[in-house]
Every structure is written in structure tokens, then in C-alpha cells.
Tab-separated table of C-alpha atoms in Angstrom:
chain	number	residue	atom	x	y	z
Q	5	MET	CA	-41.158	-40.479	-23.014
Q	6	GLY	CA	-39.382	-37.785	-25.074
Q	7	VAL	CA	-35.369	-38.810	-23.763
Q	8	THR	CA	-33.295	-42.390	-23.367
Q	9	GLY	CA	-31.600	-43.356	-21.192
Q	10	PRO	CA	-29.235	-47.088	-21.512
Q	11	THR	CA	-32.454	-49.441	-21.013
Q	12	GLY	CA	-34.343	-47.587	-23.573
Q	13	PRO	CA	-37.385	-44.573	-23.411
Q	14	VAL	CA	-36.974	-43.347	-20.473
Q	15	LEU	CA	-40.090	-43.467	-18.087
Q	16	ASP	CA	-41.787	-40.707	-17.181
Q	17	ARG	CA	-43.387	-39.257	-13.631
Q	18	ASP	CA	-47.055	-40.957	-14.771
Q	19	GLU	CA	-45.799	-44.028	-16.084
Q	20	VAL	CA	-43.024	-44.629	-12.759
Q	21	ASP	CA	-46.437	-44.011	-10.589
Q	22	ARG	CA	-48.387	-47.033	-12.573
Q	23	ALA	CA	-45.584	-49.491	-12.209
Q	24	LEU	CA	-44.453	-48.829	-8.604
Q	25	ALA	CA	-47.607	-49.418	-7.932
Q	26	ARG	CA	-48.381	-52.650	-10.430
Q	27	LEU	CA	-45.365	-53.891	-8.727
Q	28	GLY	CA	-46.585	-53.390	-5.171
Q	29	ALA	CA	-49.766	-55.592	-5.954
Q	30	GLU	CA	-48.022	-58.502	-7.510
Q	31	HIS	CA	-44.978	-58.048	-4.122
Q	32	GLU	CA	-48.038	-58.135	-2.004
Q	33	ALA	CA	-48.981	-61.362	-4.000
Q	34	ILE	CA	-45.955	-62.979	-3.877
Q	35	GLU	CA	-45.989	-62.454	-0.209
Q	36	THR	CA	-48.987	-63.966	0.715
Q	37	SER	CA	-48.287	-67.263	-1.504
Q	38	LEU	CA	-44.867	-67.570	0.164
Q	39	LEU	CA	-46.742	-67.299	3.955
Q	40	ALA	CA	-49.433	-69.530	2.299
Q	41	LEU	CA	-46.167	-72.098	1.569
Q	42	GLN	CA	-44.349	-71.625	4.569
Q	43	ASP	CA	-47.383	-72.167	6.791
Q	44	HIS	CA	-48.957	-75.318	4.709
Q	45	ALA	CA	-49.842	-77.720	6.574
Q	46	GLY	CA	-47.586	-80.200	3.974
Q	47	ARG	CA	-44.490	-78.426	4.115
Q	48	ARG	CA	-44.452	-78.892	8.191
Q	49	LEU	CA	-45.398	-82.766	7.594
Q	50	LEU	CA	-42.185	-82.884	5.416
Q	51	GLU	CA	-40.189	-80.880	7.456
Q	52	GLY	CA	-40.433	-83.255	10.101
Q	53	ALA	CA	-40.552	-86.511	8.918
Q	54	GLU	CA	-38.270	-89.085	7.946
Q	55	LEU	CA	-38.019	-89.316	4.755
Q	56	THR	CA	-37.315	-91.976	1.950
Q	57	GLY	CA	-36.753	-92.799	-1.433
Q	58	VAL	CA	-38.315	-90.655	-3.966
Q	59	THR	CA	-39.605	-88.374	-1.868
Q	60	ARG	CA	-36.434	-87.379	0.173
Q	61	GLU	CA	-34.801	-86.204	-3.312
Q	62	ARG	CA	-37.691	-84.349	-3.944
Q	63	TRP	CA	-37.634	-82.652	-0.984
Q	64	ALA	CA	-33.848	-81.556	-0.290
Q	65	SER	CA	-34.315	-79.985	-4.459
Q	66	THR	CA	-37.661	-78.574	-3.017
Q	67	GLU	CA	-36.429	-77.322	0.673
Q	68	ALA	CA	-33.277	-75.124	-1.719
Q	69	SER	CA	-35.934	-74.303	-3.992
Q	70	ILE	CA	-37.698	-72.511	-1.040
Q	71	THR	CA	-34.621	-71.295	0.297
Q	72	LEU	CA	-33.773	-69.235	-3.255
Q	73	LEU	CA	-37.789	-68.187	-3.895
Q	74	TRP	CA	-37.415	-65.683	0.025
Q	75	THR	CA	-33.748	-65.210	-1.392
Q	76	TYR	CA	-35.192	-63.868	-5.021
Q	77	PHE	CA	-38.090	-62.195	-2.980
Q	78	ASP	CA	-36.075	-60.236	-0.670
Q	79	ALA	CA	-33.836	-59.399	-3.449
Q	80	TYR	CA	-37.059	-57.858	-5.174
Q	81	THR	CA	-38.186	-56.165	-2.131
Q	82	GLY	CA	-35.189	-54.314	-1.911
Q	83	THR	CA	-35.251	-52.893	-5.691
Q	84	LEU	CA	-38.716	-52.040	-5.417
Q	85	ARG	CA	-38.483	-50.168	-1.558
Q	86	THR	CA	-35.197	-48.117	-3.810
Q	87	ALA	CA	-37.541	-47.290	-6.305
Q	88	ARG	CA	-40.515	-46.178	-3.958
Q	89	GLU	CA	-37.580	-43.889	-1.904
Q	90	ILE	CA	-36.198	-42.711	-5.182
Q	91	ARG	CA	-39.640	-41.831	-6.467
Q	92	SER	CA	-40.426	-40.237	-2.796
Q	93	ARG	CA	-37.890	-37.603	-2.687
Q	94	ARG	CA	-39.445	-34.988	-4.563
Q	95	ARG	CA	-43.078	-34.444	-5.997
Q	96	TRP	CA	-41.056	-33.542	-9.794
Q	97	SER	CA	-38.874	-35.650	-10.332
Q	98	SER	CA	-35.772	-34.488	-12.091
Q	99	ARG	CA	-34.367	-36.330	-15.164
Q	100	GLU	CA	-31.190	-38.179	-13.381
Q	101	ASP	CA	-34.000	-39.289	-11.072
Q	102	LEU	CA	-36.510	-41.013	-13.825
Q	103	VAL	CA	-32.954	-42.667	-15.692
Q	104	ARG	CA	-32.830	-44.629	-12.724
Q	105	LEU	CA	-35.911	-45.330	-11.866
Q	106	THR	CA	-36.460	-46.495	-15.159
Q	107	GLU	CA	-33.090	-48.388	-14.652
Q	108	LEU	CA	-34.780	-50.127	-11.927
Q	109	LEU	CA	-37.892	-50.687	-12.802
Q	110	ARG	CA	-37.410	-52.207	-16.984
Q	111	GLY	CA	-33.478	-52.957	-16.276
Q	112	THR	CA	-31.484	-55.877	-14.820
Q	113	SER	CA	-31.460	-54.074	-11.605
Q	114	VAL	CA	-31.475	-56.900	-9.196
Q	115	THR	CA	-28.672	-58.978	-8.311
Q	116	VAL	CA	-28.745	-61.820	-6.682
Q	117	ALA	CA	-25.867	-63.744	-4.851
Q	118	GLY	CA	-25.096	-66.423	-2.721
Q	119	ALA	CA	-25.007	-69.957	-3.104
Q	120	ALA	CA	-28.098	-70.874	-3.530
Q	121	ALA	CA	-27.917	-68.320	-6.683
Q	122	ALA	CA	-25.012	-70.056	-8.301
Q	123	ALA	CA	-26.507	-73.657	-7.724
Q	124	HIS	CA	-29.555	-72.642	-9.848
Q	125	ALA	CA	-27.301	-70.636	-12.286
Q	126	PRO	CA	-26.676	-72.465	-16.187
Q	127	ALA	CA	-24.768	-75.369	-16.319
Q	128	GLY	CA	-21.234	-74.489	-17.383
Q	129	THR	CA	-21.430	-70.598	-16.313
Q	130	GLY	CA	-18.812	-70.384	-13.321
Q	131	ARG	CA	-20.797	-67.539	-12.128
Q	132	LEU	CA	-21.782	-66.792	-8.379
Q	133	SER	CA	-24.192	-64.450	-9.105
Q	134	GLU	CA	-27.401	-63.593	-11.266
Q	135	ARG	CA	-28.288	-60.160	-12.503
Q	136	PHE	CA	-32.850	-60.387	-13.392
Q	137	THR	CA	-35.387	-58.172	-14.387
Q	138	LEU	CA	-38.148	-57.738	-11.505
Q	139	ALA	CA	-39.977	-58.902	-14.721
Q	140	GLU	CA	-38.013	-62.058	-15.167
Q	141	LEU	CA	-37.188	-62.245	-11.264
Q	142	VAL	CA	-40.800	-62.428	-11.106
Q	143	GLU	CA	-40.866	-65.074	-13.674
Q	144	ARG	CA	-37.851	-66.812	-12.259
Q	145	MET	CA	-39.885	-67.183	-8.619
Q	146	ASN	CA	-43.350	-67.936	-10.564
Q	147	GLU	CA	-41.508	-70.715	-11.690
Q	148	LEU	CA	-40.061	-72.199	-8.140
Q	149	TYR	CA	-42.757	-71.397	-6.863
Q	150	ALA	CA	-44.881	-73.713	-8.752
Q	151	THR	CA	-42.736	-76.445	-9.043
Q	152	SER	CA	-42.391	-75.802	-4.454
Q	153	LEU	CA	-46.243	-76.565	-3.923
Q	154	ASP	CA	-46.529	-79.513	-6.812
Q	155	MET	CA	-44.610	-81.242	-4.172
Q	156	VAL	CA	-46.068	-79.968	-0.655
Q	157	VAL	CA	-49.326	-80.251	-2.471
Q	158	ALA	CA	-48.936	-83.497	-4.022
Q	159	ALA	CA	-46.921	-85.301	-0.438
Q	160	ASP	CA	-49.951	-83.755	1.677
Q	161	ALA	CA	-52.584	-85.302	-0.665
Q	162	VAL	CA	-51.119	-88.497	-0.423
Q	163	TRP	CA	-50.533	-88.079	3.809
Q	164	SER	CA	-53.960	-86.837	4.038
Q	165	ALA	CA	-55.770	-90.021	1.734
Q	166	LEU	CA	-53.838	-93.482	2.330
Q	167	PRO	CA	-52.990	-93.571	5.853
Q	168	ALA	CA	-56.170	-92.369	7.487
Q	169	ARG	CA	-57.283	-95.430	4.889
Q	170	ILE	CA	-55.125	-97.959	5.812
Q	171	ASP	CA	-55.516	-97.547	9.343
Q	172	LEU	CA	-59.454	-98.092	8.982
Q	173	LEU	CA	-58.842	-100.651	7.241
Q	174	ALA	CA	-56.506	-102.070	9.634
Q	175	ALA	CA	-58.757	-101.613	12.310
Q	176	GLU	CA	-61.300	-103.220	10.116
Q	177	LEU	CA	-58.997	-106.259	9.727
Q	178	GLN	CA	-58.330	-106.328	13.404
Q	179	ARG	CA	-62.227	-106.615	13.820
Q	180	THR	CA	-62.518	-109.233	11.611
Q	181	ARG	CA	-59.804	-111.221	12.426
Q	182	ARG	CA	-61.102	-111.494	15.729
Q	183	LEU	CA	-64.479	-112.839	14.498
Q	184	ALA	CA	-62.820	-115.391	12.292
Q	185	HIS	CA	-60.753	-116.787	14.908
Q	186	SER	CA	-64.118	-117.165	17.486
Q	187	VAL	CA	-65.649	-119.363	14.513
Q	188	GLY	CA	-62.500	-121.400	14.057
Q	189	VAL	CA	-60.886	-119.673	10.507
Q	190	ARG	CA	-57.362	-119.848	11.246
Q	191	PRO	CA	-54.365	-119.640	9.483
Q	192	GLY	CA	-53.060	-122.991	8.316
Q	193	GLU	CA	-56.593	-124.403	8.687
Q	194	HIS	CA	-58.697	-122.016	6.257
Q	195	PRO	CA	-58.003	-120.110	3.358
Q	196	ALA	CA	-59.614	-117.083	4.516
Q	197	GLY	CA	-57.571	-117.109	7.750
Q	198	ASP	CA	-54.156	-117.091	5.719
Q	199	ASP	CA	-55.711	-114.539	3.745
Q	200	LEU	CA	-56.453	-112.220	6.516
Q	201	GLU	CA	-52.016	-112.919	7.062
Q	202	ARG	CA	-51.356	-112.051	4.140
Q	203	ILE	CA	-53.500	-108.681	4.184
Q	204	THR	CA	-52.367	-107.505	7.506
Q	205	ARG	CA	-48.543	-108.077	6.526
Q	206	THR	CA	-49.049	-106.308	2.957
Q	207	LEU	CA	-51.064	-103.372	4.698
Q	208	THR	CA	-48.009	-103.074	7.458
Q	209	ARG	CA	-45.287	-102.313	4.748
Q	210	LEU	CA	-48.117	-100.192	2.333
Q	211	ARG	CA	-48.477	-98.185	5.293
Q	212	GLU	CA	-44.526	-97.691	5.988
Q	213	GLN	CA	-44.371	-96.900	2.335
Q	214	VAL	CA	-46.996	-94.266	2.318
Q	215	VAL	CA	-45.184	-92.702	5.299
Q	216	SER	CA	-41.868	-92.426	4.339
Q	217	ASP	CA	-42.205	-92.035	0.607
Q	218	PRO	CA	-45.269	-90.426	-0.234
Q	219	LEU	CA	-44.529	-89.181	-3.780
Q	220	ALA	CA	-43.856	-93.108	-4.742
Q	221	HIS	CA	-47.649	-93.301	-3.736
Q	222	TRP	CA	-49.116	-90.283	-6.370
Q	223	VAL	CA	-50.202	-90.381	-9.738
Q	224	PRO	CA	-49.392	-87.253	-12.145
Q	225	ALA	CA	-52.512	-85.800	-13.795
Q	226	GLN	CA	-51.736	-86.375	-17.695
Q	227	GLY	CA	-51.567	-82.901	-19.046
Q	228	SER	CA	-51.953	-80.475	-15.934
Q	229	SER	CA	-49.668	-77.939	-15.229
Q	230	ALA	CA	-51.308	-77.125	-11.948
Q	231	PRO	CA	-49.795	-77.487	-9.221
Q	232	GLY	CA	-50.508	-80.813	-7.182
Q	233	GLY	CA	-52.875	-81.897	-10.262
Q	234	GLY	CA	-52.723	-85.446	-9.964
Q	235	ARG	CA	-54.654	-88.283	-7.307
Q	236	PRO	CA	-52.748	-90.737	-5.080
Q	237	ASP	CA	-52.421	-94.191	-5.918
Q	238	THR	CA	-54.581	-96.751	-4.107
Q	239	THR	CA	-54.075	-99.678	-6.253
Q	240	THR	CA	-52.810	-101.748	-3.435
Q	241	TYR	CA	-55.010	-100.801	-1.068
Q	242	ASP	CA	-57.778	-101.263	-3.069
Q	243	ARG	CA	-57.023	-104.564	-4.117
Q	244	GLU	CA	-57.096	-105.191	-0.043
Q	245	ALA	CA	-59.848	-104.096	0.764
Q	246	ARG	CA	-61.442	-105.565	-1.828
Q	247	ALA	CA	-59.550	-109.083	-0.376
Q	248	LEU	CA	-60.873	-108.898	2.982
Q	249	GLU	CA	-64.389	-108.396	2.082
Q	250	ASP	CA	-64.399	-111.403	0.019
Q	251	VAL	CA	-62.827	-112.832	3.489
Q	252	ARG	CA	-65.437	-111.631	5.286
Q	253	ARG	CA	-68.071	-112.672	3.069
Q	254	GLU	CA	-66.695	-116.214	4.064
Q	255	ILE	CA	-66.501	-115.518	7.211
Q	256	ASP	CA	-70.275	-114.150	7.177
Q	257	ALA	CA	-71.335	-117.459	5.967
Q	258	VAL	CA	-69.972	-119.115	8.420
Q	259	LEU	CA	-71.665	-116.753	11.149
Q	260	THR	CA	-74.677	-117.202	9.467
Q	261	VAL	CA	-75.148	-121.012	10.165
Q	262	ARG	CA	-73.218	-120.783	13.665
Q	263	GLN	CA	-72.976	-116.944	15.472
Q	264	ASP	CA	-75.636	-114.913	14.266
Q	265	ALA	CA	-76.928	-114.231	17.344
Q	266	GLU	CA	-73.741	-113.854	18.959
Q	267	ALA	CA	-72.699	-111.266	16.498
Q	268	ARG	CA	-75.459	-109.330	17.368
Q	269	LEU	CA	-75.168	-109.199	20.690
Q	270	VAL	CA	-71.119	-108.215	20.547
Q	271	ARG	CA	-72.362	-105.297	18.837
Q	272	LEU	CA	-75.450	-104.201	20.504
Q	273	ARG	CA	-71.834	-104.496	23.723
Q	274	ASP	CA	-69.771	-102.067	21.303
Q	275	VAL	CA	-73.010	-99.882	21.249
Q	276	LEU	CA	-73.892	-99.377	24.890
Q	277	SER	CA	-70.242	-99.481	25.637
Q	278	ARG	CA	-69.807	-96.395	23.525
Q	279	ALA	CA	-72.762	-94.770	24.519
Q	280	ASP	CA	-71.373	-95.089	28.190
Q	281	ARG	CA	-67.871	-93.988	27.280
Q	282	THR	CA	-69.859	-91.146	25.648
Q	283	LEU	CA	-71.975	-89.974	28.579
Q	284	ALA	CA	-68.710	-90.401	30.895
Q	285	GLU	CA	-67.217	-87.871	28.603
Q	286	ALA	CA	-70.327	-85.861	28.387
Q	287	ARG	CA	-70.722	-85.710	32.626
Q	288	SER	CA	-66.921	-84.657	32.880
Q	289	ALA	CA	-67.109	-81.956	30.638
Q	290	ARG	CA	-69.633	-80.291	32.272
Q	291	GLY	CA	-67.982	-80.086	35.318
Q	292	GLU	CA	-65.268	-78.344	33.339
Q	293	VAL	CA	-68.366	-75.970	31.497
Q	294	LEU	CA	-69.684	-74.985	34.592
Q	295	ALA	CA	-65.891	-74.288	36.047
Q	296	LYS	CA	-64.664	-72.426	33.323
Q	297	ILE	CA	-67.463	-70.496	31.667
Q	298	ALA	CA	-69.963	-68.428	33.050
Q	299	ALA	CA	-73.932	-67.253	32.815
Q	300	SER	CA	-74.195	-70.431	30.370
Q	301	GLU	CA	-77.007	-72.886	30.616
Q	302	VAL	CA	-75.452	-76.561	30.723
Q	303	PRO	CA	-77.717	-79.652	30.457
Q	304	ALA	CA	-77.405	-82.443	33.015
Q	305	VAL	CA	-76.513	-85.462	31.459
Q	306	SER	CA	-78.078	-88.264	32.270
Q	307	GLY	CA	-76.706	-91.552	33.999
Q	308	PRO	CA	-75.847	-94.800	31.914
Q	309	PRO	CA	-78.902	-97.047	30.158
Q	310	THR	CA	-79.338	-99.809	33.326
Q	311	VAL	CA	-82.649	-101.153	31.566
Q	312	LEU	CA	-80.899	-101.852	28.419
Q	313	GLN	CA	-78.142	-103.609	29.961
Q	314	GLU	CA	-80.052	-105.805	31.811
Q	315	GLN	CA	-82.503	-106.295	28.826
Q	316	LEU	CA	-78.827	-107.269	27.115
Q	317	THR	CA	-78.060	-110.067	29.827
Q	318	THR	CA	-80.992	-111.435	29.310
Q	319	ALA	CA	-80.836	-111.135	25.824
Q	320	ALA	CA	-77.765	-113.312	26.421
Q	321	GLU	CA	-79.578	-115.856	28.827
Q	322	TYR	CA	-81.748	-116.915	25.612
Q	323	ARG	CA	-79.151	-117.100	23.083
Q	324	ARG	CA	-77.108	-119.462	26.006
Q	325	HIS	CA	-80.497	-121.221	26.539
Q	326	ALA	CA	-81.476	-122.111	22.164
Q	327	GLN	CA	-84.476	-119.621	22.765
Q	328	TRP	CA	-84.396	-118.266	19.915
Q	329	HIS	CA	-88.272	-117.756	19.666
Q	330	ARG	CA	-87.540	-114.861	22.742
Q	331	LEU	CA	-84.133	-113.777	21.520
Q	332	SER	CA	-84.998	-112.376	17.646
Q	333	PRO	CA	-87.228	-109.572	18.533
Q	334	LEU	CA	-85.728	-108.976	21.937
Q	335	LEU	CA	-82.398	-108.069	19.623
Q	336	GLU	CA	-83.790	-106.215	17.162
Q	337	SER	CA	-86.107	-103.789	20.081
Q	338	LEU	CA	-82.524	-103.757	21.198
Q	339	GLU	CA	-80.338	-103.015	18.364
Q	340	GLN	CA	-83.166	-100.095	17.499
Q	341	LYS	CA	-83.307	-99.060	21.420
Q	342	ALA	CA	-79.050	-98.840	21.627
Q	343	GLU	CA	-78.419	-96.836	18.011
Q	344	ASP	CA	-80.997	-94.656	19.757
Q	345	GLU	CA	-78.567	-94.270	23.385
Q	346	LEU	CA	-75.513	-93.413	21.289
Q	347	LEU	CA	-77.684	-90.637	19.388
Q	348	ARG	CA	-78.493	-89.074	22.631
Q	349	ALA	CA	-75.350	-89.474	24.353
Q	350	ARG	CA	-73.028	-87.904	21.180
Q	351	GLU	CA	-76.245	-84.868	20.702
Q	352	SER	CA	-75.889	-84.078	24.937
Q	353	LEU	CA	-72.237	-84.869	24.441
Q	354	THR	CA	-72.313	-82.064	21.210
Q	355	ALA	CA	-74.907	-80.062	23.484
Q	356	VAL	CA	-72.600	-79.464	26.912
Q	357	THR	CA	-69.224	-78.704	25.301
Q	358	ALA	CA	-70.734	-76.034	22.780
Q	359	PRO	CA	-69.838	-72.990	25.091
Q	360	LEU	CA	-66.377	-74.628	24.967
Q	361	ALA	CA	-66.870	-74.141	21.341
Q	362	VAL	CA	-67.740	-71.107	21.458
Q	363	ARG	CA	-64.883	-69.883	23.627
Q	364	ALA	CA	-62.043	-71.497	21.314
Q	365	GLU	CA	-63.783	-69.681	18.428
Q	366	LEU	CA	-63.557	-65.954	20.022
Q	367	ARG	CA	-59.826	-67.110	20.687
Q	368	GLY	CA	-58.843	-67.790	17.598
Q	369	ARG	CA	-60.720	-64.573	15.558
Q	370	LEU	CA	-59.164	-62.823	18.587
Q	371	ASP	CA	-55.726	-63.628	17.539
Q	372	ALA	CA	-55.962	-63.893	14.087
Q	373	TYR	CA	-56.867	-60.079	14.153
Q	374	LYS	CA	-54.296	-59.368	15.953
Q	375	ALA	CA	-51.685	-61.505	13.948
Q	376	LYS	CA	-53.678	-59.438	10.724
Q	377	VAL	CA	-52.849	-55.580	12.715
Q	378	ALA	CA	-49.265	-56.915	13.699
Q	379	ARG	CA	-48.591	-58.047	9.637
Q	380	HIS	CA	-49.694	-54.156	9.164
Q	381	GLY	CA	-47.457	-52.856	11.653
Q	382	LEU	CA	-50.107	-51.710	13.905
Q	383	ALA	CA	-49.675	-54.332	17.221
Q	384	GLU	CA	-48.870	-51.469	19.542
Q	385	ASP	CA	-51.463	-49.037	18.401
Q	386	PRO	CA	-52.276	-47.645	21.967
Q	387	LEU	CA	-56.595	-48.191	21.794
Q	388	LEU	CA	-55.598	-52.054	20.060
Q	389	VAL	CA	-53.272	-53.342	23.285
Q	390	GLU	CA	-55.934	-51.911	25.087
Q	391	ARG	CA	-58.696	-53.831	23.636
Q	392	TYR	CA	-56.814	-57.214	22.560
Q	393	ASP	CA	-55.789	-56.931	26.669
Q	394	ALA	CA	-59.708	-56.433	28.312
Q	395	ALA	CA	-60.874	-59.427	25.647
Q	396	ARG	CA	-58.026	-61.679	26.350
Q	397	ARG	CA	-58.527	-61.330	30.218
Q	398	MET	CA	-61.937	-61.899	29.422
Q	399	LEU	CA	-61.792	-65.419	27.366
Q	400	TRP	CA	-58.227	-66.798	29.480
Q	401	SER	CA	-60.320	-66.502	32.829
Q	402	ALA	CA	-62.617	-68.585	34.866
Q	403	PRO	CA	-65.354	-68.480	34.644
Q	404	CYS	CA	-65.653	-66.912	31.137
Q	405	ASP	CA	-68.778	-64.666	30.644
Q	406	LEU	CA	-69.010	-65.587	26.818
Q	407	ARG	CA	-71.731	-62.878	26.145
Q	408	VAL	CA	-69.095	-60.011	27.359
Q	409	ALA	CA	-66.339	-61.927	25.927
Q	410	GLU	CA	-67.613	-61.912	22.664
Q	411	GLN	CA	-68.565	-57.983	22.978
Q	412	ALA	CA	-64.939	-57.174	23.891
Q	413	VAL	CA	-64.026	-59.469	20.515
Q	414	LEU	CA	-66.136	-57.637	18.434
Q	415	ARG	CA	-64.645	-54.222	20.163
Q	416	TYR	CA	-61.371	-55.287	19.053
Q	417	GLN	CA	-62.254	-56.283	15.533
Q	418	ARG	CA	-64.273	-53.066	14.591
Q	419	ALA	CA	-61.272	-50.926	16.149
Q	420	ALA	CA	-58.866	-53.147	13.763
Q	421	VAL	CA	-61.045	-53.022	11.419
Q	422	GLU	CA	-60.975	-49.240	11.116
Q	423	LEU	CA	-57.258	-48.736	11.884
Q	424	LEU	CA	-56.592	-51.197	8.569
Q	425	ASP	CA	-59.270	-49.471	6.389
Q	426	PRO	CA	-59.281	-45.807	6.959
Q	427	ARG	CA	-62.428	-45.725	4.950
Q	428	VAL	CA	-64.214	-47.726	7.203
Q	429	PRO	CA	-66.545	-44.321	9.651
Q	430	ARG	CA	-64.765	-44.586	13.035
Q	431	GLN	CA	-67.137	-44.580	15.040
Q	432	GLY	CA	-66.821	-41.618	17.903
Q	433	THR	CA	-64.569	-39.028	18.278
Q	434	PRO	CA	-60.606	-40.078	19.269
Q	435	ALA	CA	-61.284	-38.498	22.722
Q	436	ASP	CA	-64.429	-41.733	22.517
Q	437	ARG	CA	-62.378	-44.043	21.237
Q	438	THR	CA	-59.762	-43.723	23.742
Q	439	GLY	CA	-62.338	-44.242	26.368
Q	440	GLU	CA	-64.053	-47.405	25.471
Q	441	SER	CA	-62.994	-50.853	26.803
């Protein structure tokens, strides 16, 4: 660097090329991160939720940060594009070009204007725009991205963990309440009944709070700077789960004396009912598969287990007439057979719907590759368009031949890979490729 300019030593051609290569890689990494944040499930949930409390405040700030992130990224992109255009003018850049490139790559060449930038400028400056070097702009984007991702990940972690657990506990609570009522454990008549009412109110209130203000139930990790470092606060949930377990033990003590046999019969009916519903779903799915999937072997689905239902009726009669010596071995046999029947029904449903799952996977793979080539500006390539249309017709037509459709997807995938990565050897001549279907 034998010459100098306003920003210090002027970069030579090789230094400019290295800087542009590094900035290009950095630009791609930033874009990937921003798109991932944009598509994050937590961000979409926050965008559509009715928020309250600390989450509403944090999300308003985070939304502004995400908007500013894209503003910064657009400014970064524009500066990088300008530098590339200047460098591409001639093979051997003139001194004027090198001075200008040095200013763009090292100097405060990026101007970000607008209300968003002014809002994040230092207080009291009254500035309506900010100026950065590219390095400063990347540092600012990294800061905004980390804080935005931290908020999004924290909210998503709470929503992923607590509502589902609360719902499962609430479902168990309802089953326990019905069982408690059947043995005379009611509010005002038994302490366990009062506990069930209190647990119900607490869980209802907790779920409403978690859904509207998830960050109020988030415990950040001490000393952690990683986005999303922390855990959901399950203190209230754990306390109520323990309380419900205590109530359940109290009711079990009653059931052991009064209704052990009846509870086992209820569970048996539930298992057999689930098996029947699963088999009905499998039969319905089989008809759909036969209509939509060609050249596929779909296993037959058996009917409901009538023998087990008859044995269950016999068991209920044994209990009604207090024939405990006959009921006990019959219940033990029925419990094992019912579980086996439910497992068989689930396996049947899985086997029947397997072709639909394969078709869904092929559709997803096809659309994923289409999106990938579109991001690289290759969506209009004639070969890709032809192969995509062919694969899509096969996958969205009924009946669908999965083997043929899979080959069509693979052909599209191979063509996309060849265009995206020139290092991959192309198969055949251009004329051969054009003629493939």
C-alpha cells in the first residue's frame, strides 16, 4: 500500500478482492440468519398473539429491532453492490477506483436514514441518520440479532413447553375429577374434592398467563450470553402436579377398597374404544390411499375385536354379581389382550398410511429444491421448469405412482444440483439434458 487517502492507506487490488470475498461470505451468513429469524416459529406466534405484560413490551421493541435489522442489511447490501460494481469496471483498477473502494470498504461509507435509525441513535443527538463503516454495521446487526433472537427463542421455548404440559395435566385432572365424583369425593364433602377445584382454577389461570405473557414464565440462565439461554419457569405447574398426585393417591385409597374392579373395566373400555377408533381411521385411510396412490400394496384392515367386547361384557356381569374369583383372571387376560389390540390397530394405521407419508415427503423435497433454486435466480431455467412441472403433475395427480414420481423428483433434484454447483459433473450433453423428462 504505497498511497494514502482520507481513510488511511489505500488498498491494492489484491486486498480489495480479498475484502470483497470476505464481505460476500459475511453477507450470505447474515442473510441466512435473518431469513431463519423471519421464519422462526416463535416469531410467527408472537406476531399473531394477543400479548400482555412484559412480553408485549419486549415484542414491541423486538419488532422494531427486526425492522431495523433489515434496514441495516439493505444498506450493507447496497454498499457491497456498489463496491463490486466499481471493482468489475476493469481488470486493473485505477488509483481513483482503489481510493473509492477503500472508502467504501474501510470508511464510514454506509448511511442509514429514517425514523428507525434515529430511534436507535444516541439520546440527545437529534440525528435523523447514522453513518457506519461496514465493520461497525455488522457489529450493530449482530447485537440487534442476538437480542431479537433471545426474545423470540425464550417465548417459543415457554410456549413449546408449558401449554402442552398444562393441557396434559388438565386432561388428567378432568379424569381424576370424574373418578372422584363417582366414589363420592366432591367439593364441600371431602378435602380432596376442594383441592381438585383449587387445582382447576390455578391451571386455568396459569395457562392464560403463559399464552399471553410467556416471558413472565422464563428464567434466564445466569452468566449465559447465548440467545435463548435459560429455561421455562415450571414452579407453579410442578406444585399443582404434585398436589394432583396427592389427590390421586387419596382417591386410589378409596378405589382400592370400593371400586378397583370398576376402574379396571373403565380402562379396558377406553383401550378397546381407542383400538376401534384407530381401526376405523385405518379403514378410512385405506380407501383414501387406494384412490390416491397407484401401484402400491395397501394391507387390509381387520374389523373391531368383537370377541374382546363380549369378554368385557362378561367381566361386567361378574362384577355386578360379585363373582370376584372369576373376574380377577378374566381382567388380567383382557388387559393384556386389549393393549395388544390397540398396538395392532396402531401398526395397521401406520402401515396403511405409509404411501401417503412417502408422497408428502416427496412433495416437500420437490418444493424445497424449487425454493432453493429460486433463491439463486434459477427458477426460470427451462430444464428445471420442465422437470418440476413433470414431477408436480405426478405428485398432485390421483392416482399417484410413487415409484415414477420419486424418479421424477430425483431428476429435478439432480438438475438443480448441477446448476447450483458447477463442480458437479453434468450427465450427458446439453441436447441429452433437454430431451430428458
